Amino acid sequence: MMVKIASERRIDNKEMRDAYIEKLIELAKKDERIVVLDADLMHSNNTYKFKEIFPDRGINVGVQEANMIGLAGGLSATGKIPFAHTFTCFAARRDLDQVYISAAYAKLNVKIVATDPGIAATYNGGTHMSFGDMGIMREIPTMTIVEPTDSVMMEALVEQIAYTYGPFYVRVFRKKPIRIYEEGSIFKIGKGIILKNGKDVTVIATGIMVSEALEAAEILENIGISTRIVNIFTLKPIDKEIIVKCAKETGAIVTAENHNFINGLGSAVAEVVVENAPVPMERVGVQDQFGEVGDIEYLKKKFHLTAEDIVESVKRVLKRK
Amino acid sequence: MLTDVEVTELERFANQIRIETLKELGHLGFGHIGGAMSIIELLAVLYGKVMRVDPKNPKWKDRDWLVISKGHSGPSLYATLALKGFFPKDWLYTLNRGGTNLPSHCDRNLTPGVDMSTGALGQGISTGMGIAMGLKMDKKKNYVYIIIGDGESQEGQVWEAALFGGNANLDNLIVFVDYNRQQLDGYVDNINSLGDLSKKWEEFGWHTQEVDGHNVNDIYTAIQMAKQVKNRSHVIILHTIKGKGCNFAEGVELNHHMHFTEEQVANAIKELEKKFPEKAGDPA
């Protein structure tokens, strides 16, 4: 894996949804098997761009997420590679049984691309805020779960997602996140990335929490705490090797995720740590709460998803080291 | 229209499927007997006369597909597939035993000739429709047949699929509703009635027919009629009797899943065998 890390953190120059759909369109021009389904969110997910080019392979099923997943399963049975789109809340909470049976249990090649994870649902509020989606998907055998970090990673992963057989849950912040990687970076599903070295503690982050973790590392360096930052973007199968290595080398771990601290990244990392290299851990994430409306800065503070929250967790974990 | 000889052949085939299904379930001593029995004339018509399948090549690209959305009716499909030679008949005695290829609910990854994994009610109609769409995209001529239950029709997903299918005009698709008017807890009309089912499907935009689901000629004719109507999705509502032809299940209110003795099964089989006596059975 060859990644180049952006020298300064700034807003991405491309929306993740565009990085995604443009790459998928590029693949679909060469591969007729690629089909897009959306449940009346084509103008939220920008999948309408696919439908404009491939009207017969871009299907808006209307507001019926359960039927959409079933259709995707059937399409896969005939050899198609269906990508089904909706918000994370509906993909996980509403469609669990369809994803479980009609996609995963049936061993079909269904790709679920779910947008607006966690607090990214902002003004849609509590009904649309998915703090449990990774946990729900994590308990489905054979499911691969990826949460691309920025537009560079998003674009780079589309081809691997399309051509790795089996069900995928892709958790996408659809607008412009903080850009972490430079163009030309190469990523491998299932492999975490050390973004910054450090020896006192490791912060393992996913999604929008990666930039918060990098910011936290700067604050911590200023008070003499050497902090390693790791981006785990594949929640399942999780990169055990990098977790064990970091636990052994730094002796303490903090996880950070835009998700309930139950059943998400923190839990997945803890499972590996306790079985392989027990060290003190803290989990930064939503504290088992429902969502609410607000802008993203308000929500970050409300649900303790800021760089400062990571700093505090690091201080706490180091006291137990 | 079928000839009298063809009708007799299909009725005999249906009777054989019924006997094999009873042996299969009887060996275990319990199972989803009611809904297995009510779709047997349909299975006989599909596998005896209508569907293009190759038992030696179950994944044949030009085959017709069947999705039994009411996945608990697997046992009568397995009997049919065994009689057609998809797998040895003695597999039927492994039904639901640990490690079997024949689980109570249909599984596309275990049983040769089973096209979709079903059992969570409401889902097979969507997956079947996805198959029909995929075949259309490839401009293939294969047909897709889906069997749903009436109790299953209480699921919301069935009506999501019905709305979508009514607009998608999938003329390579025929959905059959096994309208036997009974579900696990009793009579559909007493629990959550489907009302005027035919009118509902018509309103959802489907080319809709209603026939006697135990009359092989009527079923066959309805399928042929459906195939004449282009650019519409098709549904055929089959008026059936839950437990049909099995003397200890037919007419019993709670016959969705039953326990039965060897004697009951032997007696039921004996009665069925009388309908088509071994040697005198061939029409002169």
XYZ file of C-alpha atoms in Angstrom:
605
model
C 0.000 0.000 0.000
C 1.429 3.324 -1.069
C -0.269 6.363 0.349
C 0.756 9.970 0.151
C -0.546 12.077 2.979
C -1.653 15.637 2.324
C 0.818 18.129 3.784
C -1.951 20.305 5.178
C -5.499 19.489 6.128
C -8.012 21.377 4.042
C -11.493 20.799 2.721
C -11.528 18.220 -0.054
C -11.725 19.651 -3.561
C -14.300 17.062 -4.562
C -17.484 15.725 -3.064
C -17.226 12.048 -2.158
C -20.454 11.241 -4.021
C -18.977 12.653 -7.230
C -15.658 10.889 -6.792
C -17.664 7.700 -6.354
C -20.193 7.964 -9.152
C -17.706 9.279 -11.717
C -15.476 6.276 -11.098
C -18.444 3.912 -11.252
C -19.524 5.450 -14.574
C -15.997 4.952 -15.895
C -16.132 1.273 -14.917
C -19.657 0.852 -16.295
C -18.556 2.112 -19.715
C -16.366 -0.955 -19.964
C -18.565 -3.359 -18.019
C -22.237 -3.844 -18.807
C -22.768 -5.856 -15.662
C -22.688 -2.771 -13.439
C -26.204 -1.672 -12.454
C -27.234 1.209 -10.180
C -30.357 1.176 -8.017
C -31.512 4.037 -5.830
C -34.586 4.547 -3.663
C -35.569 8.113 -4.587
C -32.273 9.630 -3.455
C -30.687 9.982 -6.885
C -30.304 13.724 -6.418
C -28.845 13.252 -2.944
C -26.425 10.532 -3.968
C -25.803 11.944 -7.475
C -26.604 8.541 -8.935
C -28.799 10.409 -11.443
C -25.546 11.046 -13.314
C -25.260 7.293 -13.899
C -28.906 7.033 -14.972
C -28.450 9.855 -17.501
C -25.688 7.899 -19.239
C -27.100 4.399 -18.740
C -30.908 4.769 -18.586
C -31.460 1.000 -18.797
C -28.986 0.254 -16.008
C -29.864 3.145 -13.677
C -33.025 2.252 -11.790
C -34.926 4.504 -9.439
C -37.206 2.125 -7.552
C -38.938 4.908 -5.636
C -39.218 4.983 -1.874
C -38.984 1.221 -1.289
C -35.655 0.250 0.179
C -36.603 -3.348 1.020
C -37.685 -4.123 -2.540
C -34.530 -2.441 -3.841
C -32.251 -4.831 -1.960
C -34.279 -7.800 -3.221
C -34.055 -6.560 -6.802
C -30.305 -6.170 -6.355
C -30.078 -9.773 -5.127
C -31.991 -11.029 -8.157
C -29.905 -8.952 -10.566
C -26.785 -10.417 -9.025
C -28.154 -13.939 -9.539
C -28.140 -13.241 -13.283
C -24.524 -12.073 -13.173
C -25.015 -8.325 -12.785
C -23.003 -6.272 -10.281
C -25.714 -4.207 -8.577
C -24.905 -1.124 -6.499
C -27.894 -0.202 -4.291
C -28.008 3.288 -2.758
C -29.824 4.882 0.130
C -29.023 6.677 3.376
C -27.171 4.688 6.056
C -30.183 4.773 8.397
C -32.434 2.999 5.876
C -29.763 0.659 4.524
C -29.055 -0.718 7.963
C -32.130 -0.287 10.115
C -34.855 -0.777 7.511
C -33.161 -3.283 5.236
C -31.409 -5.558 7.676
C -33.416 -8.695 6.864
C -33.218 -8.128 3.107
C -29.473 -7.500 3.264
C -29.056 -10.517 5.516
C -31.124 -13.003 3.469
C -31.505 -11.750 -0.112
C -27.884 -10.581 -0.365
C -25.511 -12.168 2.152
C -27.155 -15.509 3.035
C -27.947 -16.105 -0.636
C -24.236 -15.460 -1.395
C -25.039 -12.746 -3.885
C -22.830 -9.935 -5.072
C -24.763 -6.947 -3.759
C -22.987 -3.655 -3.091
C -24.776 -1.327 -0.694
C -23.584 2.251 -0.860
C -25.032 4.148 2.069
C -24.632 7.870 2.583
C -24.881 10.389 5.421
C -23.390 8.285 8.210
C -23.844 9.401 11.812
C -23.829 13.144 12.331
C -23.436 13.737 8.588
C -27.251 13.557 8.483
C -27.146 17.052 10.114
C -30.453 18.823 9.373
C -32.360 15.576 8.803
C -31.888 14.920 12.491
C -32.570 11.983 14.771
C -34.757 9.909 12.437
C -32.032 9.908 9.786
C -29.003 9.688 12.036
C -27.426 6.240 11.913
C -25.214 5.661 14.901
C -25.625 1.895 14.755
C -25.292 0.990 11.081
C -21.768 -0.412 11.219
C -22.717 -2.518 14.219
C -25.781 -3.866 12.418
C -23.776 -4.725 9.304
C -20.870 -6.127 11.283
C -22.933 -9.057 12.528
C -23.773 -10.240 9.001
C -21.385 -13.050 8.015
C -19.352 -12.402 4.815
C -20.144 -8.675 4.825
C -17.274 -6.343 3.985
C -17.637 -2.889 5.541
C -15.633 0.072 4.292
C -15.804 3.738 5.220
C -13.724 5.711 2.722
C -11.977 8.691 4.299
C -11.872 11.247 1.493
C -12.481 11.617 -2.236
C -9.071 10.204 -3.156
C -9.695 7.017 -1.209
C -13.297 6.826 -2.401
C -12.306 6.886 -6.038
C -9.492 4.425 -5.471
C -11.739 1.866 -3.759
C -14.608 1.691 -6.276
C -12.854 -0.795 -8.532
C -11.917 -3.098 -5.627
C -15.499 -2.973 -4.349
C -16.902 -3.777 -7.795
C -14.567 -6.682 -8.459
C -14.365 -8.348 -5.055
C -17.237 -10.855 -5.062
C -19.615 -10.661 -2.120
C -21.788 -8.246 -0.172
C -20.335 -4.837 0.668
C -21.536 -2.040 2.917
C -19.883 1.215 1.882
C -20.413 4.042 4.353
C -20.029 7.341 2.522
C -19.849 10.922 3.750
C -21.301 12.224 0.514
C -20.068 15.831 0.584
C -16.576 17.312 1.045
C -14.713 15.963 4.063
C -11.258 17.085 5.149
C -8.791 15.837 2.576
C -6.283 13.406 4.086
C -4.633 11.718 1.077
C -2.934 12.979 -2.070
C -3.875 11.853 -5.546
C -2.211 8.645 -6.622
C -2.420 6.977 -3.222
C -3.013 3.239 -3.361
C -5.275 1.563 -0.789
C -6.082 -2.048 -0.068
C -9.382 -3.107 1.450
C -8.699 -4.737 4.812
C -5.435 -2.902 5.434
C -5.139 -0.010 7.889
C -2.802 2.909 7.330
C -0.347 4.509 9.742
C -0.774 8.217 9.051
C 1.649 9.430 11.682
C 4.113 7.632 13.890
C 4.201 7.955 17.642
C 5.277 5.875 20.625
C 3.090 6.737 23.645
C -0.379 5.922 22.339
C -2.205 4.978 19.133
C -5.403 6.665 17.983
C -7.294 4.502 15.506
C -9.879 6.482 13.574
C -12.381 6.045 10.762
C -14.322 8.415 8.514
C -14.561 12.067 9.506
C -12.781 11.287 12.780
C -9.466 10.810 10.970
C -8.920 14.559 10.600
C -9.989 15.106 14.223
C -7.410 12.515 15.254
C -4.655 14.263 13.292
C -5.605 17.554 14.925
C -5.598 15.876 18.335
C -2.114 14.510 17.646
C -0.802 18.053 17.126
C -2.273 19.220 20.430
C -0.837 16.147 22.174
C 2.637 16.600 20.657
C 2.668 20.123 22.113
C 2.229 18.684 25.593
C 4.827 16.006 24.990
C 2.662 13.022 24.138
C 3.893 11.153 21.086
C 0.725 9.947 19.316
C 0.467 7.431 16.511
C -2.486 7.884 14.156
C -3.970 4.971 12.236
C -6.798 5.093 9.725
C -8.757 1.844 9.703
C -11.249 2.248 6.869
C -12.265 -1.420 6.639
C -14.326 -2.247 9.690
C -14.761 -5.828 8.494
C -12.595 -7.786 7.954
C -10.603 -5.728 10.425
C -6.824 -5.391 10.132
C -5.777 -7.422 13.187
C -2.123 -7.168 12.340
C -1.918 -3.395 12.560
C -3.982 -3.299 15.777
C -1.778 -5.849 17.545
C 1.371 -4.119 16.322
C 0.187 -0.737 17.613
C -0.981 -2.200 20.940
C 2.406 -3.814 21.489
C 4.469 -0.845 20.324
C 2.557 2.011 21.984
C 0.871 0.224 24.902
C -2.411 2.161 24.765
C -5.184 2.636 22.200
C -7.943 5.171 21.657
C -10.522 4.644 18.920
C -12.547 7.413 17.279
C -15.656 6.977 15.138
C -18.729 8.854 13.973
C -20.928 6.031 15.310
C -22.202 4.610 18.550
C -19.228 3.527 20.661
C -21.056 0.208 20.980
C -20.577 -2.314 18.143
C -18.551 -0.113 15.819
C -14.835 0.493 15.390
C -14.130 0.732 19.124
C -15.739 -2.634 19.768
C -14.057 -4.286 16.795
C -10.632 -3.007 17.879
C -11.283 -3.979 21.516
C -12.099 -7.548 20.466
C -8.722 -7.844 18.765
C -6.862 -6.120 21.611
C -8.264 -8.176 24.486
C -7.608 -11.440 22.708
C -4.155 -10.668 21.380
C -2.398 -7.843 23.210
C -4.409 -6.447 26.123
C -3.608 -2.777 26.725
C -5.687 0.088 28.164
C -8.259 1.434 25.690
C -10.706 4.312 25.401
C -13.440 4.661 22.802
C -14.435 8.040 21.370
C -17.849 7.833 19.753
C -21.508 8.573 20.336
C -22.366 7.471 23.858
C -25.373 5.262 23.020
C -27.660 8.188 22.252
C -30.221 9.148 19.580
C -29.326 11.838 17.070
C -30.747 15.331 16.686
C -30.695 18.212 14.213
C -27.913 20.745 13.901
C -24.928 21.701 11.798
C -21.964 19.414 11.826
C -19.854 21.546 14.193
C -22.696 21.644 16.718
C -23.206 17.890 16.405
C -19.507 17.121 16.792
C -19.492 18.984 20.098
C -22.853 17.606 21.217
C -21.812 13.987 20.657
C -18.198 14.392 21.783
C -16.630 13.797 18.393
C -13.997 16.547 18.426
C -10.198 16.611 18.519
C -10.495 17.818 22.115
C -12.538 14.741 23.024
C -9.785 12.564 21.579
C -7.154 14.521 23.556
C -9.075 13.958 26.790
C -9.441 10.248 26.043
C -5.720 9.957 25.370
C -4.952 11.625 28.704
C -7.298 9.206 30.462
C -5.919 6.116 28.779
C -2.327 7.114 29.565
C -3.172 7.250 33.286
C -4.122 3.581 33.056
C -1.064 2.548 31.073
C -55.527 -26.109 -24.023
C -54.079 -29.455 -23.144
C -55.276 -32.714 -24.670
C -56.998 -35.228 -22.401
C -53.863 -37.354 -22.516
C -51.688 -34.444 -21.471
C -54.078 -33.610 -18.640
C -53.918 -37.183 -17.395
C -50.123 -37.178 -17.615
C -49.868 -33.993 -15.569
C -52.398 -35.223 -13.017
C -50.395 -38.397 -12.678
C -47.205 -36.347 -12.285
C -48.914 -34.236 -9.613
C -49.965 -37.392 -7.813
C -46.393 -38.692 -7.910
C -45.089 -35.399 -6.507
C -47.673 -35.621 -3.727
C -46.654 -39.175 -2.854
C -42.929 -38.327 -2.857
C -43.544 -35.206 -0.764
C -45.458 -37.292 1.757
C -42.708 -39.887 1.907
C -40.142 -37.101 2.339
C -42.013 -35.298 5.114
C -43.273 -38.569 6.591
C -39.743 -39.807 7.037
C -39.103 -36.817 9.267
C -42.494 -36.936 10.987
C -43.267 -33.235 10.825
C -43.112 -30.264 8.477
C -44.862 -27.610 6.405
C -47.359 -29.971 4.866
C -50.254 -27.621 4.035
C -48.549 -25.174 1.689
C -46.445 -27.916 0.130
C -49.591 -29.742 -0.976
C -51.453 -26.696 -2.318
C -48.877 -25.827 -5.027
C -48.390 -29.318 -6.407
C -50.585 -29.008 -9.534
C -48.680 -25.816 -10.331
C -45.335 -27.571 -9.923
C -46.570 -30.417 -12.136
C -47.574 -28.000 -14.897
C -44.366 -25.955 -14.620
C -41.951 -28.891 -14.580
C -44.107 -31.242 -16.650
C -45.017 -28.933 -19.484
C -43.856 -25.332 -19.244
C -40.389 -24.709 -17.895
C -37.214 -25.058 -19.945
C -34.810 -26.746 -17.558
C -31.968 -29.234 -17.806
C -31.671 -31.538 -14.787
C -28.097 -32.330 -15.778
C -27.204 -28.648 -15.963
C -29.254 -26.841 -13.304
C -27.470 -23.514 -13.914
C -28.054 -23.666 -17.670
C -28.032 -20.083 -18.960
C -31.110 -20.496 -21.109
C -33.239 -22.103 -18.413
C -36.439 -20.706 -16.990
C -36.189 -19.724 -13.330
C -38.472 -20.496 -10.394
C -38.424 -18.598 -7.135
C -40.607 -20.032 -4.381
C -41.003 -16.931 -2.287
C -43.050 -18.920 0.230
C -39.811 -20.754 0.884
C -41.290 -23.191 3.406
C -42.820 -25.089 0.472
C -39.383 -26.397 -0.420
C -40.354 -30.048 0.251
C -42.770 -30.299 -2.689
C -40.263 -28.568 -4.977
C -37.590 -31.062 -3.872
C -39.892 -33.970 -4.669
C -40.520 -32.478 -8.105
C -36.817 -31.901 -8.758
C -35.973 -35.433 -7.636
C -38.617 -36.889 -9.965
C -37.169 -34.799 -12.797
C -33.685 -36.171 -12.072
C -31.972 -33.076 -10.663
C -30.659 -35.233 -7.824
C -31.176 -38.809 -6.527
C -34.561 -39.565 -5.005
C -32.983 -40.850 -1.804
C -31.896 -37.299 -1.013
C -35.546 -36.718 -0.099
C -35.036 -38.778 3.049
C -32.368 -36.329 4.221
C -34.854 -33.446 4.481
C -33.907 -31.200 7.403
C -31.315 -33.628 8.764
C -27.992 -32.060 9.775
C -25.779 -31.522 6.726
C -28.598 -32.045 4.202
C -28.883 -30.378 0.812
C -32.630 -30.094 1.360
C -33.423 -27.582 4.121
C -36.998 -26.723 5.067
C -36.676 -23.371 3.285
C -35.273 -23.148 -0.263
C -31.545 -22.460 -0.595
C -29.941 -21.669 -3.961
C -26.526 -22.673 -2.676
C -27.500 -26.153 -1.476
C -30.030 -27.709 -3.834
C -29.501 -28.304 -7.564
C -32.399 -26.661 -9.396
C -33.279 -24.169 -6.669
C -32.840 -20.686 -8.080
C -33.138 -18.476 -5.009
C -32.764 -18.620 -1.247
C -36.087 -17.793 0.329
C -37.899 -18.215 3.595
C -38.056 -14.696 4.992
C -41.504 -13.994 3.567
C -41.916 -11.179 1.076
C -38.378 -11.269 -0.220
C -38.624 -13.789 -3.058
C -40.959 -11.654 -5.119
C -38.323 -8.891 -5.127
C -35.414 -11.173 -5.910
C -37.422 -12.936 -8.617
C -38.242 -9.594 -10.161
C -34.555 -8.683 -10.062
C -33.821 -11.883 -11.990
C -36.449 -10.937 -14.578
C -34.872 -7.480 -14.918
C -31.379 -8.908 -15.293
C -32.555 -11.283 -18.048
C -34.308 -8.410 -19.842
C -31.149 -6.300 -19.714
C -29.359 -9.149 -21.456
C -32.236 -9.479 -23.953
C -32.689 -13.109 -22.988
C -35.910 -14.995 -23.557
C -35.999 -17.003 -20.324
C -39.118 -16.792 -18.174
C -39.149 -16.232 -14.432
C -41.881 -17.809 -12.306
C -42.477 -16.782 -8.711
C -44.802 -18.428 -6.192
C -45.983 -16.317 -3.269
C -48.369 -17.226 -0.490
C -51.556 -15.549 0.637
C -50.358 -15.222 4.215
C -47.133 -13.893 2.732
C -49.206 -11.259 0.951
C -49.702 -9.595 4.323
C -46.036 -8.526 4.126
C -45.390 -4.931 3.068
C -42.552 -5.933 0.772
C -44.985 -7.871 -1.455
C -46.813 -4.637 -2.168
C -43.616 -2.672 -2.713
C -42.761 -5.293 -5.314
C -46.289 -5.270 -6.727
C -46.153 -1.508 -7.240
C -42.735 -1.710 -8.834
C -43.641 -4.680 -11.047
C -46.844 -3.005 -12.216
C -44.757 -0.133 -13.541
C -41.811 -2.192 -14.771
C -43.902 -4.220 -17.251
C -41.858 -7.380 -16.995
C -43.552 -9.644 -19.514
C -40.981 -12.379 -18.860
C -42.353 -12.731 -15.330
C -45.364 -14.624 -13.972
C -46.196 -14.439 -10.267
C -48.500 -17.111 -8.864
C -50.407 -16.492 -5.649
C -51.200 -19.697 -3.763
C -54.531 -18.464 -2.430
C -55.372 -21.343 -0.104
C -56.931 -18.987 2.446
C -55.059 -20.479 5.392
C -51.973 -19.320 7.245
C -50.070 -20.578 10.259
C -52.586 -19.346 12.822
C -55.761 -20.173 10.906
C -57.926 -18.664 8.175
C -56.561 -15.604 6.363
C -59.955 -13.907 6.381
C -60.148 -14.186 10.163
C -56.637 -12.853 10.742
C -55.963 -10.075 8.223
C -58.052 -10.516 5.098
C -56.610 -9.763 1.656
C -59.996 -8.464 0.457
C -60.467 -8.444 -3.296
C -57.038 -9.752 -4.205
C -57.621 -9.803 -7.945
C -58.720 -6.176 -7.943
C -55.694 -5.192 -5.896
C -53.244 -6.698 -8.388
C -55.138 -5.153 -11.276
C -55.003 -1.766 -9.582
C -51.264 -2.241 -9.140
C -51.015 -2.544 -12.915
C -50.613 -6.272 -13.417
C -52.202 -8.472 -16.049
C -54.262 -10.527 -13.624
C -55.965 -13.906 -13.962
C -57.716 -16.146 -11.440
C -57.988 -19.895 -11.890
C -58.576 -23.148 -10.039
C -55.099 -23.964 -8.753
C -55.782 -27.692 -8.753
C -56.871 -27.854 -12.389
C -53.794 -28.497 -14.505
C -55.518 -27.464 -17.706
C -56.657 -24.153 -16.256
C -53.182 -23.411 -14.893
C -51.541 -24.271 -18.198
C -54.035 -22.218 -20.193
C -53.565 -19.191 -17.909
C -49.791 -19.358 -18.383
C -50.246 -19.490 -22.156
C -52.681 -16.569 -21.991
C -50.195 -14.537 -19.952
C -47.483 -15.131 -22.516
C -49.713 -13.646 -25.217
C -49.895 -10.320 -23.368
C -46.734 -8.307 -23.966
C -45.369 -5.394 -21.935
C -47.261 -6.271 -18.778
C -46.158 -8.068 -15.627
C -48.352 -11.090 -14.986
C -50.002 -12.511 -11.926
C -52.119 -15.660 -11.732
C -54.128 -16.104 -8.560
C -54.534 -19.807 -7.874
C -57.541 -20.783 -5.813
C -56.193 -23.705 -3.880
C -56.850 -25.848 -0.838
C -54.225 -25.985 1.858
C -53.199 -29.583 2.452
C -54.857 -30.656 -0.823
C -54.824 -34.395 -1.430
C -53.343 -35.320 1.919
C -56.176 -36.870 3.891
C -54.850 -35.963 7.332
C -54.097 -32.332 6.429
C -56.797 -31.217 4.004
C -59.660 -29.501 5.787
C -57.723 -29.076 9.025
C -57.523 -25.482 10.218
C -54.002 -25.611 11.629
C -52.295 -27.516 8.814
C -49.490 -25.067 8.033
C -47.009 -27.121 10.014
C -48.005 -30.497 11.438
C -46.656 -33.549 13.195
C -47.838 -36.867 11.775
C -47.413 -40.581 12.410
C -46.073 -43.233 10.045
C -49.579 -44.726 9.896
C -51.137 -41.428 8.871
C -48.578 -41.004 6.124
C -48.890 -44.610 4.895
C -52.645 -44.285 4.804
C -52.510 -40.998 2.898
C -50.093 -42.461 0.360
C -52.276 -45.565 -0.096
C -55.220 -43.340 -0.897
C -53.232 -41.381 -3.466
C -51.922 -44.545 -5.093
C -55.491 -45.660 -5.745
C -55.991 -42.659 -8.049
C -53.453 -43.911 -10.546
C -53.006 -47.653 -10.039
C -49.547 -48.732 -11.218
C -50.511 -50.805 -14.238
C -54.023 -49.798 -15.082
C -52.973 -46.153 -15.037
C -52.086 -45.755 -18.707
C -54.969 -44.360 -20.675
C -56.035 -46.924 -23.263
